[in-house]
Coordinates of C-alpha atoms in Angstrom, one line a residue:
X16 CA 129.4 117.8 108.0
X17 CA 129.7 115.8 104.9
X18 CA 126.8 115.9 102.4
X19 CA 125.1 112.6 101.7
X20 CA 125.2 111.5 98.1
X21 CA 123.8 108.8 96.0
X22 CA 124.2 106.8 92.8
X23 CA 121.1 106.8 90.5
X24 CA 120.6 103.4 89.0
X25 CA 119.2 104.0 85.6
X26 CA 117.4 100.7 85.7
X27 CA 113.6 100.7 86.4
X28 CA 112.4 98.1 88.9
X29 CA 109.1 98.1 87.0
X30 CA 108.2 94.6 88.2
X31 CA 109.9 92.8 85.4
X32 CA 110.6 89.1 86.2
X33 CA 112.8 86.6 84.3
X34 CA 114.3 83.2 84.8
X35 CA 113.3 81.5 88.0
X36 CA 111.1 84.4 89.0
X37 CA 108.7 83.5 86.3
X38 CA 107.5 80.6 88.4
X39 CA 106.1 83.1 90.9
X40 CA 103.7 85.0 88.7
X41 CA 100.2 85.9 89.8
X42 CA 97.5 83.3 89.2
X43 CA 95.4 84.1 86.1
X44 CA 92.5 82.0 87.5
X45 CA 92.1 83.9 90.8
X46 CA 88.7 85.6 91.5
X47 CA 86.8 87.3 94.4
X48 CA 83.5 85.7 95.3
X49 CA 81.0 87.9 97.2
X50 CA 78.4 85.6 99.0
X51 CA 75.2 86.2 100.8
X52 CA 74.9 86.3 104.6
X53 CA 75.2 82.8 106.1
X54 CA 76.3 81.2 102.8
X55 CA 80.0 80.9 103.4
X56 CA 80.0 77.2 103.9
X57 CA 77.8 76.5 100.9
X58 CA 80.0 78.7 98.7
X59 CA 83.2 77.0 99.9
X60 CA 81.8 73.6 99.0
X61 CA 80.8 74.9 95.6
X62 CA 84.3 76.2 94.9
X63 CA 85.9 72.9 95.9
X64 CA 83.3 70.9 93.9
X65 CA 84.3 73.0 90.8
X66 CA 88.0 71.9 91.2
X67 CA 89.0 75.2 92.8
X68 CA 90.3 76.3 96.2
X69 CA 89.8 79.1 98.7
X70 CA 92.8 81.4 99.0
X71 CA 91.7 84.1 101.4
X72 CA 88.7 84.9 103.6
X73 CA 88.3 88.7 103.4
X74 CA 87.6 89.9 106.9
X75 CA 84.2 91.6 107.5
X76 CA 83.0 91.6 103.9
X77 CA 81.2 88.2 103.2
X78 CA 83.8 87.7 100.4
X79 CA 86.6 85.3 99.7
X80 CA 89.4 85.0 97.1
X81 CA 89.4 81.8 95.2
X82 CA 91.3 80.0 92.5
X83 CA 88.9 78.2 90.1
X84 CA 89.1 76.9 86.5
X85 CA 87.6 79.3 83.9
X86 CA 85.1 76.6 83.0
X87 CA 83.6 76.8 86.5
X88 CA 82.9 80.6 86.4
X89 CA 79.5 80.4 84.9
X90 CA 78.3 77.9 87.5
X91 CA 79.6 80.2 90.3
X92 CA 78.0 83.3 88.8
X93 CA 74.6 81.5 88.7
X94 CA 74.9 80.1 92.2
X95 CA 72.0 81.6 94.2
X96 CA 74.2 82.0 97.3
X97 CA 76.7 84.2 95.4
X98 CA 76.1 88.0 94.7
X99 CA 78.9 88.4 92.2
X100 CA 82.3 87.0 91.0
X101 CA 85.1 89.3 89.8
X102 CA 88.7 89.2 88.8
X103 CA 91.2 89.3 91.7
X104 CA 93.7 91.8 90.1
X105 CA 97.4 91.7 90.9
X106 CA 98.8 94.7 92.8
X107 CA 102.5 95.7 92.6
X108 CA 105.0 97.9 94.4
X109 CA 105.7 101.2 92.7
X110 CA 109.3 102.3 93.2
X111 CA 110.8 103.4 89.9
X112 CA 114.5 104.1 90.7
X113 CA 116.7 102.8 93.6
X114 CA 119.7 105.0 94.5
X115 CA 122.2 103.1 96.6
X116 CA 123.2 105.6 99.1
X117 CA 123.8 106.9 102.6
X118 CA 124.6 106.0 106.2
X119 CA 124.2 109.2 108.2
X120 CA 125.4 107.7 111.5
X121 CA 126.9 110.9 112.9
X122 CA 124.2 113.4 112.2
X123 CA 120.5 113.6 111.3
X124 CA 119.5 114.6 107.8
X125 CA 116.3 116.2 106.7
X126 CA 115.2 115.1 103.2
X127 CA 114.4 117.9 100.8
X128 CA 110.7 116.9 100.6
X129 CA 110.2 117.9 104.2
X130 CA 111.4 121.5 103.6
X131 CA 109.3 121.5 100.4
X132 CA 106.1 120.4 102.1
X133 CA 106.7 122.6 105.2
X134 CA 106.6 119.6 107.5
X135 CA 109.5 121.1 109.4
X136 CA 107.2 124.0 110.3
X137 CA 104.6 121.9 112.1
X138 CA 105.1 119.9 115.3
X139 CA 103.5 116.5 115.7
X140 CA 100.9 116.5 118.5
X141 CA 101.4 112.9 119.7
X142 CA 98.4 113.1 121.9
X143 CA 96.2 113.7 118.9
X144 CA 98.1 111.5 116.5
X145 CA 96.3 109.2 114.1
X146 CA 97.8 105.8 113.4
X147 CA 99.0 105.3 109.8
X148 CA 98.5 101.9 108.3
X149 CA 101.3 101.1 105.8
X150 CA 100.3 98.4 103.4
X151 CA 103.5 97.3 101.8
X152 CA 106.4 94.8 102.0
X153 CA 107.0 94.8 105.7
X154 CA 109.4 96.8 107.9
X155 CA 113.0 96.2 109.0
X156 CA 112.0 96.4 112.7
X157 CA 113.2 93.2 114.4
X158 CA 115.6 90.4 113.2
X159 CA 117.2 89.8 109.9
X160 CA 115.0 90.3 106.8
X161 CA 115.4 89.8 103.1
X162 CA 117.6 92.9 102.7
X163 CA 119.2 93.5 106.1
X164 CA 118.7 93.9 109.8
X165 CA 116.4 96.3 111.8
X166 CA 116.7 100.0 111.2
X167 CA 117.0 101.8 114.5
X168 CA 115.2 105.0 113.4
X169 CA 111.8 103.8 114.4
X170 CA 109.9 104.0 117.7
X171 CA 110.0 100.9 119.9
X172 CA 106.7 101.6 121.5
X173 CA 104.0 102.5 119.0
X174 CA 104.5 100.3 116.0
X175 CA 102.2 97.3 115.5
X176 CA 101.7 95.0 112.5
X177 CA 100.0 92.0 110.9
X178 CA 100.8 89.6 108.1
X179 CA 98.9 88.5 105.0
X180 CA 98.9 84.9 103.9
X181 CA 102.3 83.7 102.9
X182 CA 104.2 86.9 103.3
X183 CA 106.2 86.2 106.5
X184 CA 106.7 88.4 109.5
X185 CA 105.6 92.0 109.2
X186 CA 108.6 93.1 111.3
X187 CA 111.1 91.6 108.9
X188 CA 111.5 93.3 105.5
X189 CA 110.5 91.6 102.3
X190 CA 112.8 94.1 100.4
X191 CA 113.7 97.7 101.2
X192 CA 110.5 99.3 99.8
X193 CA 108.3 99.1 102.8
X194 CA 111.0 100.3 105.2
X195 CA 111.8 103.3 102.9
X196 CA 108.1 104.2 102.8
X197 CA 107.6 103.9 106.6
X198 CA 110.6 106.0 107.3
X199 CA 109.4 108.8 105.0
X200 CA 106.3 108.9 107.2
X201 CA 107.6 108.5 110.7
X202 CA 111.4 108.1 111.1
X203 CA 112.3 109.5 114.5
X204 CA 113.7 112.9 115.3
X205 CA 116.6 111.5 117.3
X206 CA 119.8 113.1 116.2
X207 CA 120.9 110.5 113.6
X208 CA 119.8 109.0 110.4
X209 CA 116.9 110.8 108.7
X210 CA 113.7 112.4 110.0
X211 CA 110.2 111.6 108.7
X212 CA 107.3 113.9 107.9
X213 CA 105.6 113.1 111.2
X214 CA 108.5 111.8 113.3
X215 CA 107.4 109.1 115.8
X216 CA 103.8 108.9 114.5
X217 CA 102.1 105.5 115.4
X218 CA 102.3 103.0 112.6
X219 CA 100.5 99.7 111.8
X220 CA 102.4 97.6 109.2
X221 CA 100.4 95.2 107.0
X222 CA 102.8 93.0 104.9
X223 CA 101.0 92.0 101.7
X224 CA 103.7 91.5 99.1
X225 CA 105.4 88.2 98.5
X226 CA 109.1 87.8 97.7
X227 CA 108.4 88.5 94.0
X228 CA 106.9 91.9 94.8
X229 CA 103.2 91.4 94.1
X230 CA 99.9 90.7 95.8
X231 CA 96.2 90.8 94.9
X232 CA 93.4 93.2 95.1
X233 CA 91.8 90.8 97.6
X234 CA 94.9 91.2 99.8
X235 CA 94.4 94.9 99.8
X236 CA 90.7 94.6 100.7
X237 CA 91.6 92.3 103.5
X238 CA 94.4 94.6 104.6
X239 CA 92.0 97.5 104.8
X240 CA 90.0 95.6 107.4
X241 CA 93.1 94.9 109.4
X242 CA 94.0 98.6 109.3
X243 CA 90.5 99.3 110.8
X244 CA 90.8 96.7 113.4
X245 CA 94.2 98.1 114.4
X246 CA 92.6 101.6 114.9
X247 CA 94.4 103.2 112.0
X248 CA 92.8 106.4 110.5
X249 CA 95.2 106.7 107.5
X250 CA 96.0 104.0 104.9
X251 CA 99.1 104.6 102.9
X252 CA 99.7 102.4 99.8
X253 CA 102.7 102.9 97.5
X254 CA 101.4 100.2 95.1
X255 CA 98.9 99.6 92.4
X256 CA 98.0 97.9 89.2
X257 CA 95.5 97.8 86.3
X258 CA 91.8 97.0 86.6
X259 CA 89.2 98.3 89.0
X260 CA 87.7 95.8 91.4
X261 CA 84.4 96.3 93.3
X262 CA 85.4 94.4 96.4
X263 CA 88.7 96.4 96.7
X264 CA 86.8 99.6 96.1
X265 CA 84.1 98.8 98.7
X266 CA 86.8 98.2 101.3
X267 CA 88.3 101.6 100.8
X268 CA 84.9 103.3 100.4
X269 CA 84.0 102.0 103.8
X270 CA 87.2 103.1 105.4
X271 CA 86.7 106.6 104.1
X272 CA 83.0 106.6 105.0
X273 CA 84.0 105.8 108.6
X274 CA 86.1 108.9 108.8
X275 CA 89.4 107.6 107.5
X276 CA 91.8 108.8 104.8
X277 CA 93.2 106.5 102.1
X278 CA 96.2 107.6 100.0
X279 CA 97.8 105.7 97.1
X280 CA 100.4 106.1 94.4
X281 CA 99.4 107.3 90.9
X282 CA 101.9 105.0 89.2
X283 CA 105.3 105.3 87.5
X284 CA 104.7 104.6 83.8
X285 CA 104.6 108.3 82.8
X286 CA 101.4 108.0 80.9
X287 CA 97.7 108.7 81.3
X288 CA 96.7 105.2 82.4
X289 CA 94.6 105.1 85.6
X290 CA 96.1 102.8 88.3
X291 CA 94.2 101.2 91.1
X292 CA 93.5 101.5 94.0
X293 CA 94.5 105.2 93.5
X294 CA 91.8 105.5 90.8
X295 CA 88.9 105.0 93.2
X296 CA 87.1 108.2 94.2
X297 CA 87.5 107.3 97.9
X298 CA 91.3 107.2 97.5
X299 CA 93.5 110.3 97.3
X300 CA 95.8 109.8 94.2
X301 CA 99.3 111.2 94.6
X302 CA 101.8 112.1 91.9
X303 CA 105.5 112.9 92.3
X304 CA 107.5 116.1 91.9
X305 CA 111.3 116.7 92.2
X306 CA 113.3 119.1 94.3
X307 CA 112.8 121.9 91.8
X308 CA 109.0 121.8 91.9
X309 CA 108.9 120.0 88.5
X310 CA 106.7 117.0 87.8
X311 CA 108.6 113.7 87.7
X312 CA 108.7 112.3 84.2
X313 CA 107.5 108.9 85.4
X314 CA 104.5 110.2 87.3
X315 CA 101.2 109.0 85.8
X316 CA 98.5 111.6 84.9
X317 CA 95.1 110.0 84.2
X318 CA 92.1 112.1 83.2
X319 CA 89.6 113.2 85.8
X320 CA 86.7 111.9 83.6
X321 CA 85.5 108.4 83.7
X322 CA 82.9 106.8 81.4
X323 CA 81.1 103.6 82.4
X324 CA 78.6 101.5 80.5
X325 CA 78.0 101.4 76.8
X326 CA 75.6 102.9 74.3
X327 CA 72.4 104.2 75.9
X328 CA 73.6 102.9 79.3
X329 CA 76.8 104.9 79.1
X330 CA 77.4 107.6 81.8
X331 CA 80.3 110.1 82.2
X332 CA 81.5 111.6 85.4
X333 CA 84.2 114.2 86.0
X334 CA 85.6 114.1 89.6
X335 CA 89.0 115.0 91.1
X336 CA 88.9 111.6 92.8
X337 CA 89.7 109.9 89.5
X338 CA 92.9 111.7 88.9
X339 CA 96.0 113.1 90.7
X340 CA 94.9 115.3 93.6
X341 CA 98.3 116.5 94.9
X342 CA 102.0 115.8 94.7
X343 CA 105.0 115.6 97.0
X344 CA 108.8 114.9 96.6
X345 CA 109.3 111.6 94.9
X346 CA 112.6 112.0 93.0
X347 CA 115.8 110.9 94.8
X348 CA 114.1 110.8 98.2
X349 CA 116.2 109.9 101.2
X350 CA 114.8 107.5 103.8
X351 CA 115.4 104.4 105.9
X352 CA 116.6 101.1 104.6
X353 CA 117.1 97.7 106.3
X354 CA 120.4 97.9 108.1
X355 CA 123.3 97.6 105.7
X356 CA 121.0 97.4 102.7
X357 CA 122.0 100.7 101.0
X358 CA 125.3 102.3 99.9
X359 CA 126.7 105.6 101.0
X360 CA 129.2 107.9 99.3
X361 CA 130.7 110.9 101.0
X362 CA 133.0 113.5 99.5
X363 CA 135.1 116.1 101.4
X364 CA 137.6 118.5 99.9
X365 CA 139.7 120.9 102.0
X366 CA 137.5 120.2 104.9
X367 CA 134.2 121.0 103.3
X368 CA 131.5 118.5 102.3
X369 CA 130.2 118.2 98.8
X370 CA 127.4 116.2 97.2
X371 CA 128.5 113.1 95.3
X372 CA 127.2 109.8 93.9
X373 CA 128.7 106.4 94.5
X374 CA 129.9 104.9 91.2
X375 CA 131.7 101.7 92.2
X376 CA 134.1 100.0 94.6
X377 CA 133.4 100.0 98.3
X378 CA 136.2 101.6 100.3
X379 CA 137.7 104.9 101.5
X380 CA 140.6 107.1 100.4
X381 CA 142.1 110.3 101.7
X382 CA 145.1 112.3 100.5
X383 CA 146.4 115.1 98.3
X384 CA 144.5 115.8 95.0
X385 CA 145.8 115.6 91.4
X386 CA 143.8 117.1 88.5
X387 CA 144.0 114.7 85.5
X388 CA 141.8 116.6 83.1
X389 CA 139.8 114.1 81.1
X390 CA 142.2 111.3 82.2
X391 CA 142.7 109.9 78.7
X392 CA 146.1 108.5 79.7
X393 CA 148.1 107.7 82.8
X394 CA 149.9 110.5 84.7
X395 CA 152.8 110.0 87.1
X396 CA 151.7 112.9 89.3
X397 CA 148.6 110.9 90.3
X398 CA 150.6 108.4 92.4
X399 CA 149.3 108.2 95.9
X400 CA 146.7 110.9 95.3
X401 CA 143.0 111.4 94.8
X402 CA 142.4 112.0 91.0
X403 CA 140.1 114.8 90.1
X404 CA 138.8 114.1 86.6
X405 CA 136.6 115.9 84.1
X406 CA 133.8 113.9 82.3
X407 CA 134.1 113.5 78.5
X408 CA 136.0 111.8 75.6
X409 CA 136.4 108.3 77.2
X410 CA 134.4 106.0 79.4
X411 CA 134.1 106.4 83.2
X412 CA 135.8 103.0 83.6
X413 CA 138.8 104.0 81.5
X414 CA 139.2 107.3 83.4
X415 CA 139.2 105.5 86.7
X416 CA 141.5 102.7 85.3
X417 CA 144.0 105.3 84.2
X418 CA 143.9 106.9 87.6
X419 CA 144.5 103.5 89.3
X420 CA 147.3 102.6 86.8
X421 CA 149.0 105.9 87.7
X422 CA 149.0 104.9 91.3
X423 CA 146.0 106.9 92.3
X424 CA 144.1 105.8 95.4
X425 CA 140.6 107.2 94.6
X426 CA 138.8 109.1 91.8
X427 CA 136.3 112.0 91.6
X428 CA 134.7 112.4 88.2
X429 CA 133.0 115.8 87.6
X430 CA 130.0 116.2 85.4
X431 CA 130.3 118.3 82.2
X432 CA 126.7 119.6 82.4
X433 CA 124.6 121.1 85.2
X434 CA 123.8 118.7 88.0
X435 CA 125.1 115.6 89.6
X436 CA 127.0 112.9 87.7
X437 CA 125.3 109.6 88.0
X438 CA 127.1 106.6 86.5
X439 CA 128.7 103.2 86.9
X440 CA 132.0 101.7 85.8
X441 CA 130.2 99.0 83.8
X442 CA 129.6 95.3 84.2
X443 CA 133.2 94.5 83.2
X444 CA 134.7 96.7 85.9
X445 CA 138.4 96.0 86.4
X446 CA 139.1 98.8 88.9
X447 CA 139.3 98.5 92.6
X448 CA 139.7 102.1 93.9
X449 CA 136.6 104.0 95.2
X450 CA 135.2 106.3 92.6
X451 CA 132.4 109.0 93.0
X452 CA 130.6 111.4 90.7
X453 CA 130.3 115.1 91.5
X454 CA 128.3 118.1 90.3
X455 CA 129.5 120.6 87.7
X456 CA 128.6 123.4 90.1
X457 CA 131.3 122.2 92.4
X458 CA 134.0 121.9 89.8
X459 CA 135.9 125.0 90.7
X460 CA 136.2 124.0 94.4
X461 CA 137.2 120.4 93.6
X462 CA 139.8 121.2 90.9
X463 CA 141.3 123.9 93.2
X464 CA 141.4 121.8 96.3
X465 CA 144.6 120.6 97.9
X466 CA 143.2 117.5 99.6
X467 CA 140.1 115.3 99.5
X468 CA 138.5 112.3 101.2
X469 CA 136.0 109.9 99.6
X470 CA 134.2 106.9 101.1
X471 CA 131.7 104.3 99.7
X472 CA 130.2 101.8 102.1
X473 CA 127.1 100.0 103.3
X474 CA 124.4 102.0 105.1
X475 CA 121.0 102.0 106.8
X476 CA 119.8 104.9 104.6
X477 CA 119.3 105.4 100.9
X478 CA 117.4 107.0 98.1
X479 CA 114.5 105.8 95.9
X480 CA 112.4 107.5 93.3
X481 CA 108.7 107.0 92.4
X482 CA 105.2 107.9 93.2
X483 CA 105.8 105.3 95.9
X484 CA 108.0 107.9 97.7
X485 CA 105.6 110.8 97.2
X486 CA 102.7 108.9 98.6
X487 CA 104.1 108.3 102.1
X488 CA 105.2 112.0 102.0
X489 CA 101.6 113.1 101.7
X490 CA 100.5 110.4 104.2
X491 CA 103.0 111.8 106.7
X492 CA 101.9 115.4 106.1
X493 CA 98.3 114.3 106.6
X494 CA 99.2 112.6 109.9
X495 CA 101.1 115.7 111.0
X496 CA 98.3 118.1 110.2
X497 CA 95.5 115.8 111.5
X498 CA 97.4 115.4 114.9
X499 CA 96.9 119.2 115.4
X500 CA 93.2 119.1 114.4
X501 CA 92.1 115.6 115.7
X502 CA 88.4 116.1 115.5
X503 CA 88.4 116.5 111.8
X504 CA 87.5 113.6 109.5
X505 CA 89.8 112.1 106.9
X506 CA 87.9 113.8 104.1
X507 CA 88.2 117.2 105.7
X508 CA 92.0 116.7 106.0
X509 CA 92.1 115.7 102.4
X510 CA 90.1 118.8 101.4
X511 CA 92.4 121.0 103.4
X512 CA 95.5 119.6 101.8
X513 CA 94.0 120.3 98.4
X514 CA 92.8 123.7 99.3
X515 CA 96.3 124.8 100.4
X516 CA 98.5 123.0 98.0
X517 CA 101.0 125.2 96.1
X518 CA 100.0 125.5 92.5
X519 CA 102.6 124.1 90.1
X520 CA 102.8 123.4 86.4
X521 CA 100.0 124.9 84.4
X522 CA 98.0 127.6 86.3
X523 CA 95.2 126.1 88.3
X524 CA 94.4 122.4 88.7
X525 CA 95.9 120.1 86.1
X526 CA 96.2 116.3 85.6
X527 CA 99.9 116.3 86.5
X528 CA 100.0 118.1 89.9
X529 CA 96.3 118.1 90.7
X530 CA 95.8 121.0 93.1
X531 CA 99.6 121.3 93.6
X532 CA 102.4 120.4 96.0
X533 CA 101.2 119.7 99.6
X534 CA 102.1 122.2 102.3
X535 CA 101.7 121.2 105.9
X536 CA 101.8 124.5 107.6
X537 CA 99.4 126.1 105.1
X538 CA 96.9 123.2 105.6
X539 CA 97.2 123.4 109.4
X540 CA 96.7 127.2 109.4
X541 CA 93.7 126.8 107.1
X542 CA 92.0 124.4 109.5
X543 CA 92.8 126.6 112.5
X544 CA 91.2 129.6 110.7
X545 CA 88.2 127.9 109.2
X546 CA 87.5 124.8 111.2
X547 CA 87.3 121.3 109.9
X548 CA 84.0 121.9 108.0
X549 CA 84.2 125.6 107.3
X550 CA 83.8 127.0 110.8
X551 CA 83.0 124.2 113.2
X552 CA 84.6 120.8 113.9
X553 CA 82.5 117.7 114.2
X554 CA 82.3 115.6 117.4
X555 CA 84.9 112.9 117.8
X556 CA 84.0 109.5 116.1
X557 CA 81.8 107.3 118.1
X558 CA 83.4 104.6 120.2
X559 CA 82.4 101.0 120.1
X560 CA 79.1 99.8 121.7
X561 CA 79.9 98.6 125.2
X562 CA 78.4 96.7 128.2
X563 CA 76.3 94.4 125.9
X564 CA 74.0 92.2 128.0
X565 CA 71.0 90.0 127.2
X566 CA 68.2 88.0 128.6
X567 CA 65.7 85.4 127.2
X568 CA 62.2 84.4 128.2
X569 CA 59.8 81.8 127.0
X570 CA 56.9 83.1 124.8
X571 CA 54.6 80.4 123.5
X572 CA 56.5 78.0 121.3
X573 CA 59.4 80.6 120.8
X574 CA 61.8 82.5 123.0
X575 CA 62.1 86.2 123.3
X576 CA 65.6 87.6 123.3
X577 CA 66.3 91.1 124.7
X578 CA 69.6 93.0 124.3
X579 CA 70.9 96.3 125.8
X580 CA 74.2 98.2 125.5
X581 CA 75.8 101.5 126.1
X582 CA 77.4 103.9 123.6
X583 CA 78.1 103.3 119.9
X584 CA 77.3 105.3 116.8
X585 CA 74.0 106.7 115.5
X586 CA 73.3 103.4 113.6
X587 CA 74.3 99.9 114.6
X588 CA 74.5 96.5 113.0
X589 CA 73.2 93.5 115.1
X590 CA 75.0 90.2 114.6
X591 CA 73.6 86.8 115.7
X592 CA 75.8 83.7 115.6
X593 CA 78.3 85.6 113.4
X594 CA 75.9 86.9 110.7
X595 CA 74.4 90.3 110.5
X596 CA 70.6 90.2 111.0
X597 CA 69.7 93.9 111.3
X598 CA 70.8 97.5 110.9
X599 CA 68.9 99.9 113.1
X600 CA 69.1 103.4 114.7
X601 CA 71.0 103.1 117.9
X602 CA 68.4 103.0 120.8
X603 CA 70.7 100.9 123.0
X604 CA 68.1 98.1 122.8
X605 CA 67.1 95.2 120.5
X606 CA 64.7 92.3 120.8
X607 CA 63.6 89.4 118.6
X608 CA 61.8 86.0 118.9
X609 CA 63.6 82.8 118.0
X610 CA 62.8 79.1 118.1
X611 CA 66.3 78.4 119.6
X612 CA 67.2 78.2 123.3
X613 CA 70.5 80.0 122.9
X614 CA 72.3 82.5 120.6
X615 CA 75.5 84.6 120.5
X616 CA 75.2 88.3 119.8
X617 CA 77.4 91.3 119.0
X618 CA 76.6 94.9 118.2
X619 CA 78.8 97.0 115.9
X620 CA 78.8 100.6 114.6
X621 CA 77.1 100.3 111.2
X622 CA 79.4 99.3 108.4
X623 CA 82.5 99.1 110.7
X624 CA 84.6 96.7 112.7
X625 CA 84.1 98.8 115.8
X626 CA 82.1 96.3 117.9
X627 CA 81.1 95.3 121.3
X628 CA 82.3 92.0 122.8
X629 CA 80.3 89.0 121.8
X630 CA 78.0 87.4 124.4
X631 CA 76.0 84.2 124.6
X632 CA 72.4 84.4 125.7
X633 CA 70.7 81.1 126.8
X634 CA 67.4 80.1 128.3

């Protein structure tokens, strides 16, 4: 079997836009407005009167994203119907490198991060599986997307999705990022392609990023609500940006408080800056390591200490929720791409497969080999053969050009230092034969070979690097472990992953690795031995209140409304005509007096979107 290879593009995709893309920058005048119960209409009118517009109603939070002139802010902040106004911060995708690579159509490949995290040692219990909500750029699941067609390595029965405003269909990719992330979590164990950490785990896709690759903190707050409504218990976000936001934070705080687990990328700037939403305590921040258990040089490492306020009002807190808690493989990670959206190189010599990297020129070549040394000049012996070339002295382009001018049909360029050779033939490439890089460790076998075959072509699988790739790795491990301990809460799964992570870097916890590299089997064994909460597992989360019914009777000048229902959590929220009117201990009953002859009611588990059906009660 040939070994898959890849070509590392030494260009960061660090969300740099130029030319026409500048027209699609985030709005500087976009804010989140939190309004009081029942005040939505008044606030919408105030926004429009100020010359602004409503951009998004954030589901279940009495909040909306608006665009207003800076001069209007003071008026909104002093509006008695408004609790607060805050900046709506941009949020960006966090892939650092993109390796064009692979098309494993004849066999199934296991990415190194799966072996490293022990995911291959734990089987997914589909009956206990927790749905993972991937907030990203969509999935290549059906139809032609921005990058390519659907990738066939996903389940056709347990993936759902929803769109955010202006992002297009969730099932058509808006770039390869979201498809790569989803495959790392749940690509199928089906004999071809790649396999995910929790193969076949249910997914819900929320497409929040536009074509330019950014969204807003309000989009993430709204997406968290959609994740809850879809029944997801894990949120995976390979994204982030600067600036904390209380609305965004509240959304993830609530998801966690309701038993869920939120996981997000630390960031790719290789510094100590704290990125959000990973920087909130309720969100598990993930860093990236490589295949050698070394920290990735791009992985951000913020301090675990946060100071808020100033002067006498300043307070300082140290908590592991403010910094990296764990890491997983995020350097050159292989996963799914939209169909035809990546590039594969394969290398075989004397019938054995070798790792390689695609340099340039799509195509295939097979034949006898000819060793050209450093290929500083043409050589008649290369005619009709695969040139085997050492790195050094002249450029890659000139080496391959000398091979081609000698009549060579393909080129293998071998590194002159340990590891794989990643390179290109430059922007002014005048060659046409396929050329691949190879590792120094394989030099003896390649130079001594009698024949070789190389191929470079379009593929449905490829490599990326970034904390974006480590984050779905941990999300998949969490789903895998949780499926085998389904009565645990998300926080208990998070604690188990930290308690069993393999220490790396400096001894003990540190800002780079946190508690260490996640280990699926160790975490599952820990829970089996100790229980979710140190010896006993909690009861399953409460279901929605059901069988809501009501009656109304005349009482003097008013009307007495009585409600009854079954089930639900220990505390419930009562809604009348779409607005919350009470939060009470769940007795299964509620009554009130009104002057109106009819009203609609709904009962929800407190602070959640787990609700009964709405009913209308009329006299």
